[in-house]
Tab-separated table of C-alpha atoms and ligand atoms in Angstrom:
chain	number	residue	atom	x	y	z
D	139	MET	CA	10.569	-13.989	-16.027
D	140	LYS	CA	12.966	-16.331	-14.261
D	141	PHE	CA	16.657	-15.673	-13.581
D	142	ASP	CA	19.539	-17.391	-11.808
D	143	THR	CA	20.632	-15.369	-8.803
D	144	SER	CA	23.252	-15.390	-6.096
D	145	MET	CA	21.275	-12.966	-3.895
D	146	LYS	CA	21.056	-14.138	-0.306
D	147	THR	CA	18.112	-12.227	1.181
D	148	GLY	CA	15.143	-10.062	0.274
D	149	THR	CA	15.417	-6.274	-0.022
D	150	LEU	CA	15.630	-4.120	3.082
D	151	VAL	CA	13.199	-1.216	2.586
D	152	THR	CA	13.251	2.184	4.291
D	153	PHE	CA	10.036	3.722	2.843
D	154	PRO	CA	7.934	2.734	5.906
D	155	GLY	CA	9.813	5.378	7.933
D	156	GLY	CA	9.254	7.913	5.166
D	157	ALA	CA	12.766	7.754	3.639
D	158	LEU	CA	13.098	9.462	0.248
D	159	ALA	CA	16.781	8.642	-0.372
D	160	GLY	CA	19.429	6.112	0.629
D	161	GLN	CA	22.415	4.014	-0.385
D	162	GLY	CA	22.177	0.425	-1.580
D	163	ARG	CA	24.546	-2.143	-3.047
D	164	ILE	CA	23.565	-3.356	-6.513
D	165	GLU	CA	22.921	-7.100	-6.281
D	166	PHE	CA	21.378	-7.806	-9.668
D	167	ALA	CA	20.942	-6.090	-13.045
D	168	ALA	CA	19.561	-7.676	-16.196
D	169	PRO	CA	17.933	-6.375	-19.373
D	170	CYS	CA	14.348	-7.297	-20.295
D	171	VAL	CA	11.688	-5.960	-22.688
D	172	ASN	CA	10.683	-3.286	-20.146
D	173	GLY	CA	14.244	-2.000	-19.734
D	174	TRP	CA	16.795	-2.958	-17.092
D	175	LEU	CA	15.805	-4.753	-13.916
D	176	VAL	CA	17.921	-3.486	-11.023
D	177	ILE	CA	17.885	-4.918	-7.485
D	178	ALA	CA	19.844	-3.589	-4.497
D	179	ASP	CA	20.231	-4.901	-0.956
D	180	ARG	CA	18.494	-1.768	0.371
D	181	THR	CA	16.199	0.910	-1.128
D	182	PRO	CA	13.769	3.672	-0.114
D	183	VAL	CA	11.618	2.914	-3.201
D	184	HIS	CA	8.105	1.564	-2.585
D	185	PRO	CA	7.308	-1.108	-5.199
D	186	VAL	CA	3.844	-2.099	-6.346
D	187	SER	CA	2.795	-5.376	-4.722
D	188	PHE	CA	1.505	-8.151	-6.957
D	189	ARG	CA	-0.634	-9.642	-4.193
D	190	TRP	CA	-2.515	-6.445	-3.286
D	191	PRO	CA	-1.510	-3.883	-5.950
D	192	ASP	CA	-3.389	-0.933	-4.398
D	193	GLN	CA	-0.577	1.626	-4.241
D	194	PRO	CA	1.441	2.238	-7.423
D	195	ALA	CA	5.233	2.359	-7.249
D	196	ASP	CA	7.430	5.324	-6.380
D	197	LEU	CA	9.382	6.919	-9.207
D	198	GLY	CA	12.871	8.373	-8.797
D	199	GLN	CA	16.493	7.977	-9.791
D	200	ILE	CA	19.500	5.759	-9.250
D	201	THR	CA	22.919	7.446	-9.182
D	202	PHE	CA	25.704	4.907	-9.699
D	203	ALA	CA	29.186	5.199	-8.158
D	204	ASP	CA	30.659	6.728	-11.346
D	205	GLY	CA	28.017	9.481	-11.409
D	206	VAL	CA	25.755	7.947	-14.076
D	207	VAL	CA	22.105	8.709	-13.303
D	208	VAL	CA	19.147	6.616	-14.519
D	209	GLU	CA	15.418	7.255	-14.062
D	210	ILE	CA	13.311	4.716	-12.171
D	211	ALA	CA	10.254	4.280	-14.414
D	212	ASP	CA	8.501	1.717	-12.212
D	213	ALA	CA	9.221	-0.671	-9.328
D	214	TRP	CA	7.833	-4.188	-8.952
D	215	THR	CA	7.931	-6.816	-6.275
D	216	GLY	CA	9.964	-9.890	-7.240
D	217	LEU	CA	10.686	-13.102	-5.352
D	218	ILE	CA	13.990	-14.828	-4.687
D	219	ASP	CA	14.701	-18.267	-3.355
D	220	ALA	CA	18.273	-17.927	-2.097
D	221	GLY	CA	18.595	-21.669	-1.508
D	222	ALA	CA	17.645	-22.567	-5.059
D	223	GLY	CA	19.346	-19.468	-6.532
D	224	VAL	CA	16.206	-18.385	-8.394
D	225	LEU	CA	14.644	-14.948	-8.990
D	226	LEU	CA	11.056	-14.664	-10.239
D	227	ILE	CA	9.546	-11.468	-11.660
D	228	GLY	CA	6.141	-10.660	-13.143
D	229	GLU	CA	3.737	-13.505	-13.981
D	230	GLU	CA	6.121	-16.158	-12.594
D	231	ALA	CA	6.219	-14.359	-9.224
D	232	LYS	CA	2.430	-13.931	-9.233
D	233	ALA	CA	1.994	-17.665	-9.723
D	234	VAL	CA	3.712	-18.444	-6.387
D	235	ARG	CA	1.164	-19.007	-3.662
D	236	LYS	CA	1.527	-17.155	-0.366
D	237	GLY	CA	3.429	-19.190	2.215
D	238	GLU	CA	4.741	-21.576	-0.451
D	239	GLY	CA	8.487	-22.379	-0.365
D	240	GLU	CA	11.289	-20.120	0.895
D	241	TRP	CA	10.507	-17.088	-1.267
D	242	GLN	CA	11.551	-13.614	-0.141
D	243	GLY	CA	10.399	-10.302	-1.639
D	244	VAL	CA	12.767	-7.995	-3.508
D	245	VAL	CA	12.276	-4.511	-4.952
D	246	VAL	CA	12.856	-4.623	-8.712
D	247	HIS	CA	13.591	-1.138	-10.081
D	248	ILE	CA	12.718	-0.760	-13.773
D	249	VAL	CA	15.084	1.654	-15.527
D	250	GLN	CA	15.855	2.602	-19.139
D	251	SER	CA	19.521	2.697	-20.089
D	252	ASP	CA	21.727	2.040	-23.125
D	253	ARG	CA	24.595	1.094	-20.820
D	254	ASP	CA	25.420	-2.332	-19.470
D	255	LEU	CA	24.155	-1.877	-15.908
D	256	GLY	CA	25.498	-5.343	-15.048
D	257	ALA	CA	28.863	-3.612	-14.671
D	258	TYR	CA	27.587	-1.973	-11.460
D	259	ILE	CA	26.839	-5.221	-9.616
D	260	GLY	CA	28.639	-5.196	-6.259
D	261	GLU	CA	28.922	-1.394	-6.198
D	262	GLU	CA	27.084	1.090	-3.995
D	263	ALA	CA	24.518	3.411	-5.595
D	264	ARG	CA	22.242	6.185	-4.354
D	265	PHE	CA	18.478	5.772	-4.662
D	266	THR	CA	16.222	8.820	-4.579
D	267	VAL	CA	12.423	8.975	-4.646
D	268	GLU	CA	10.424	11.677	-6.453
D	269	PRO	CA	8.884	13.392	-3.387
D	270	ARG	CA	5.766	14.946	-4.956
D	271	ARG	CA	4.447	11.664	-6.296
D	272	ARG	CA	5.234	9.911	-2.972
D	273	LYS	CA	3.219	12.572	-1.134
D	274	ALA	CA	0.402	12.554	-3.706
D	275	LEU	CA	-0.004	8.792	-3.081
D	276	SER	CA	0.608	8.889	0.688
D	277	VAL	CA	-2.125	11.493	1.304
D	278	PRO	CA	-5.027	9.422	-0.143
D	279	HIS	CA	-3.581	6.218	1.390
D	280	THR	CA	-3.670	7.687	4.914
D	281	ALA	CA	-7.098	9.193	4.189
D	282	ALA	CA	-8.349	5.783	3.019
D	283	HIS	CA	-7.433	4.256	6.393
D	284	LEU	CA	-9.372	7.016	8.164
D	285	ALA	CA	-12.292	6.453	5.783
D	286	ALA	CA	-12.270	2.706	6.530
D	287	LEU	CA	-12.398	3.353	10.295
D	288	ALA	CA	-15.168	5.929	9.849
D	289	LEU	CA	-17.082	3.498	7.613
D	290	ASN	CA	-16.899	0.867	10.368
D	291	ALA	CA	-18.162	3.408	12.907
D	292	ALA	CA	-21.002	4.711	10.706
D	293	SER	CA	-22.204	1.183	9.875
D	294	VAL	CA	-22.544	0.008	13.510
D	295	PRO	CA	-26.377	0.465	13.483
D	296	PHE	CA	-26.706	-1.961	10.570
D	297	TRP	CA	-25.315	-4.984	12.440
D	298	THR	CA	-28.135	-7.076	13.841
D	299	LYS	CA	-25.836	-9.660	15.497
D	300	ASP	CA	-22.564	-9.435	17.404
D	301	PHE	CA	-19.671	-9.559	14.954
D	302	ALA	CA	-16.467	-10.929	16.474
D	303	ASP	CA	-13.889	-9.156	14.293
D	304	LEU	CA	-13.601	-5.611	15.678
D	305	ASP	CA	-11.282	-2.797	14.541
D	306	SER	CA	-8.955	-0.953	16.946
D	307	LEU	CA	-11.767	1.450	17.859
D	308	GLY	CA	-14.002	-1.479	18.881
D	309	ARG	CA	-16.380	-1.424	15.893
D	310	PRO	CA	-17.300	-4.426	13.706
D	311	ASN	CA	-14.689	-4.378	10.948
D	312	LEU	CA	-16.973	-4.049	7.912
D	313	ASP	CA	-14.056	-2.689	5.864
D	314	LYS	CA	-11.983	-5.839	6.389
D	315	ALA	CA	-14.941	-8.194	5.985
D	316	ALA	CA	-16.262	-6.667	2.754
D	317	ILE	CA	-13.285	-5.116	0.913
D	318	GLU	CA	-12.804	-6.671	-2.476
D	319	ASN	CA	-10.418	-4.322	-4.190
D	320	SER	CA	-8.745	-0.995	-3.574
D	321	SER	CA	-6.689	1.328	-5.728
D	322	ILE	CA	-4.784	4.489	-4.984
D	323	GLU	CA	-3.902	7.230	-7.459
D	324	PRO	CA	-2.599	10.728	-6.770
D	325	ALA	CA	-5.229	12.462	-4.569
D	326	VAL	CA	-7.818	9.667	-4.707
D	327	SER	CA	-8.407	6.212	-3.272
D	328	THR	CA	-11.178	3.898	-4.485
D	329	ASP	CA	-12.401	1.030	-2.329
D	330	VAL	CA	-14.752	-1.579	-3.730
D	331	TYR	CA	-16.868	-3.524	-1.225
D	332	ARG	CA	-18.900	-6.669	-1.678
D	333	LEU	CA	-21.892	-7.249	0.564
D	334	GLY	CA	-22.437	-10.943	-0.049
D	335	LYS	CA	-24.587	-13.664	1.431
D	336	SER	CA	-22.086	-14.657	4.123
D	337	LEU	CA	-21.979	-11.114	5.478
D	338	ARG	CA	-25.772	-11.015	5.612
D	339	LYS	CA	-25.748	-14.356	7.461
D	340	LYS	CA	-23.350	-12.831	9.971
D	341	GLY	CA	-25.948	-10.167	10.676
D	342	PHE	CA	-25.181	-7.255	8.383
D	343	ASP	CA	-28.361	-5.510	7.179
D	344	ARG	CA	-27.286	-4.990	3.590
D	345	ASP	CA	-30.508	-3.400	2.365
D	346	GLY	CA	-30.817	-1.077	5.361
D	347	PHE	CA	-27.240	0.059	4.819
D	348	LEU	CA	-27.620	0.584	1.062
D	349	ASN	CA	-30.877	2.521	1.583
D	350	ASN	CA	-29.038	4.913	3.885
D	351	LEU	CA	-25.820	5.433	1.922
D	352	GLU	CA	-26.235	9.193	1.903
D	353	THR	CA	-26.636	9.481	5.685
D	354	VAL	CA	-23.719	7.093	6.224
D	355	GLY	CA	-21.586	9.230	3.887
D	356	VAL	CA	-22.387	12.416	5.798
D	357	GLU	CA	-21.413	10.721	9.050
D	358	ILE	CA	-18.128	9.408	7.607
D	359	ASN	CA	-17.154	12.844	6.257
D	360	GLY	CA	-17.917	14.458	9.625
D	361	MET	CA	-15.832	11.944	11.530
D	362	ILE	CA	-12.837	12.318	9.188
D	363	ARG	CA	-13.044	16.123	9.410
D	364	ARG	CA	-12.929	15.892	13.201
D	365	TRP	CA	-9.895	13.541	13.136
D	366	LEU	CA	-8.038	15.779	10.686
D	367	GLU	CA	-8.302	18.693	13.115
D	368	THR	CA	-6.211	16.794	15.682
D	369	ASN	CA	-2.799	17.015	13.946
D	370	THR	CA	-2.053	13.485	15.148
D	371	LEU	CA	1.164	11.678	14.216
D	372	VAL	CA	0.964	8.791	11.768
D	373	SER	CA	3.625	6.093	11.731
D	374	LEU	CA	4.392	2.820	10.046
D	375	THR	CA	6.342	0.364	12.183
D	376	PRO	CA	8.952	-0.967	11.911
D	377	SER	CA	10.326	2.049	10.017
D	378	GLU	CA	12.654	-0.237	8.047
D	379	GLY	CA	12.947	-3.960	7.493
D	380	LEU	CA	12.653	-6.680	4.883
D	381	LEU	CA	10.065	-5.984	2.184
D	382	ASP	CA	8.113	-9.069	3.304
D	383	GLY	CA	7.999	-7.999	6.948
D	384	ILE	CA	4.672	-7.242	8.604
D	385	ARG	CA	4.200	-3.487	9.036
D	386	GLN	CA	1.605	-1.673	11.048
D	387	TRP	CA	-0.007	1.708	10.464
D	388	ARG	CA	-0.418	3.493	13.796
D	389	CYS	CA	-2.396	6.607	14.591
D	390	ASN	CA	-3.966	7.811	17.834
D	391	LEU	CA	-7.650	8.549	17.225
D	392	ASP	CA	-10.181	9.456	19.923
D	393	GLY	CA	-7.615	8.532	22.594
D	394	THR	CA	-6.995	5.037	21.229
D	395	GLU	CA	-3.968	3.779	19.314
D	396	VAL	CA	-5.356	2.432	16.073
D	397	ILE	CA	-3.323	-0.304	14.354
D	398	ILE	CA	-3.922	-1.463	10.781
D	399	PRO	CA	-1.614	-3.838	8.868
D	400	CYS	CA	-0.337	-1.961	5.810
D	401	GLY	CA	2.342	-2.216	3.119
D	402	GLY	CA	2.059	1.288	1.670
D	403	THR	CA	3.366	4.775	2.425
D	404	HIS	CA	1.775	7.462	4.584
D	405	VAL	CA	1.947	11.100	5.637
D	406	GLU	CA	3.701	11.962	8.909
D	407	ARG	CA	0.808	13.862	10.447
D	408	LEU	CA	-2.905	14.125	9.796
D	409	SER	CA	-2.368	17.868	9.324
D	410	ASP	CA	-0.468	17.033	6.097
D	411	ILE	CA	-3.861	16.174	4.628
D	412	GLY	CA	-6.079	18.993	3.362
D	413	ASP	CA	-9.730	18.472	2.473
D	414	VAL	CA	-11.045	14.931	2.370
D	415	LYS	CA	-14.332	14.097	0.708
D	416	ILE	CA	-15.698	10.607	0.571
D	417	THR	CA	-18.599	9.517	-1.611
D	418	LEU	CA	-20.498	6.241	-1.427
D	419	ALA	CA	-22.188	4.736	-4.464
D	420	PRO	CA	-24.104	1.477	-4.746
D	421	SER	CA	-22.707	-1.178	-7.083
D	422	GLU	CA	-24.013	-4.494	-8.338
D	423	GLU	CA	-22.257	-6.446	-5.587
D	424	GLY	CA	-22.262	-3.873	-2.796
D	425	PHE	CA	-20.897	-0.357	-2.855
D	426	VAL	CA	-17.884	1.748	-3.793
D	427	MET	CA	-16.276	4.310	-1.486
D	428	THR	CA	-14.246	7.028	-3.199
D	429	THR	CA	-11.925	9.053	-0.977
D	430	GLN	CA	-10.661	12.295	-2.483
D	431	ALA	CA	-7.805	13.725	-0.448
D	432	ARG	CA	-5.587	16.659	-1.239
D	433	GLU	CA	-2.398	17.848	0.401
D	434	ALA	CA	-2.767	20.536	3.039
Z	149	LIG	ZN1	-2.703	0.781	3.895
């Protein structure tokens, strides 16, 4: 979908700091087959990314200035080019290559309403996020970062050459080098890894690793259990900023501040996470790591 727009900048988002509610000025509202598309200058709502759609969108409500309340059924990432006055949503946004043009990300709230929501453009509204779903997605997302770090640590013995790209804990970053796809649902994160030829050339003993998946899994679970006992703070910085801004997940593990670039939402403390159980299974191209994580 393509629309004319007079919006000047991308959306300022407050979900990185954990916000569940906030005011925003309605900048755009238009009907489409999915319902109304509503964009504000500022929102706490985490939208699904079209570039790396691992974490699904927050749900919630918008309360307009006259008291009318609408349900947020989904939230997408759209792109605006303020100079050209163009807004792209869906397939048209996906078709834009990263770094191309002057595109800026916006949060597109999808809502169902019989009213003409265009009447609210220019007015303030209150955005609220459904907290249980946010938490149910944040818990496995934080756990998945721990699982990735533990995977890197447990796979150290399978590197036969020095690998230059290390994670914050100083281990070869197998997660980053091999991740092909990841998806988060309430209480579970699934990470799909590809162990291809180039990784083997760089010195990763694919067969040795795959023959020892069970031992590696035991080690990963032990390491995560130990980290979860520490009640460490988790943060995403900056806590608010433009949707396109680079954000970093930070958590002190084993005395080191671990930093991972991340666009999702997270728990405030590791003690917010209850039991975590990861399982590793071989796949045609490599392996799949499933991280089950419940709230404490
Ligand atoms: Zn993340």
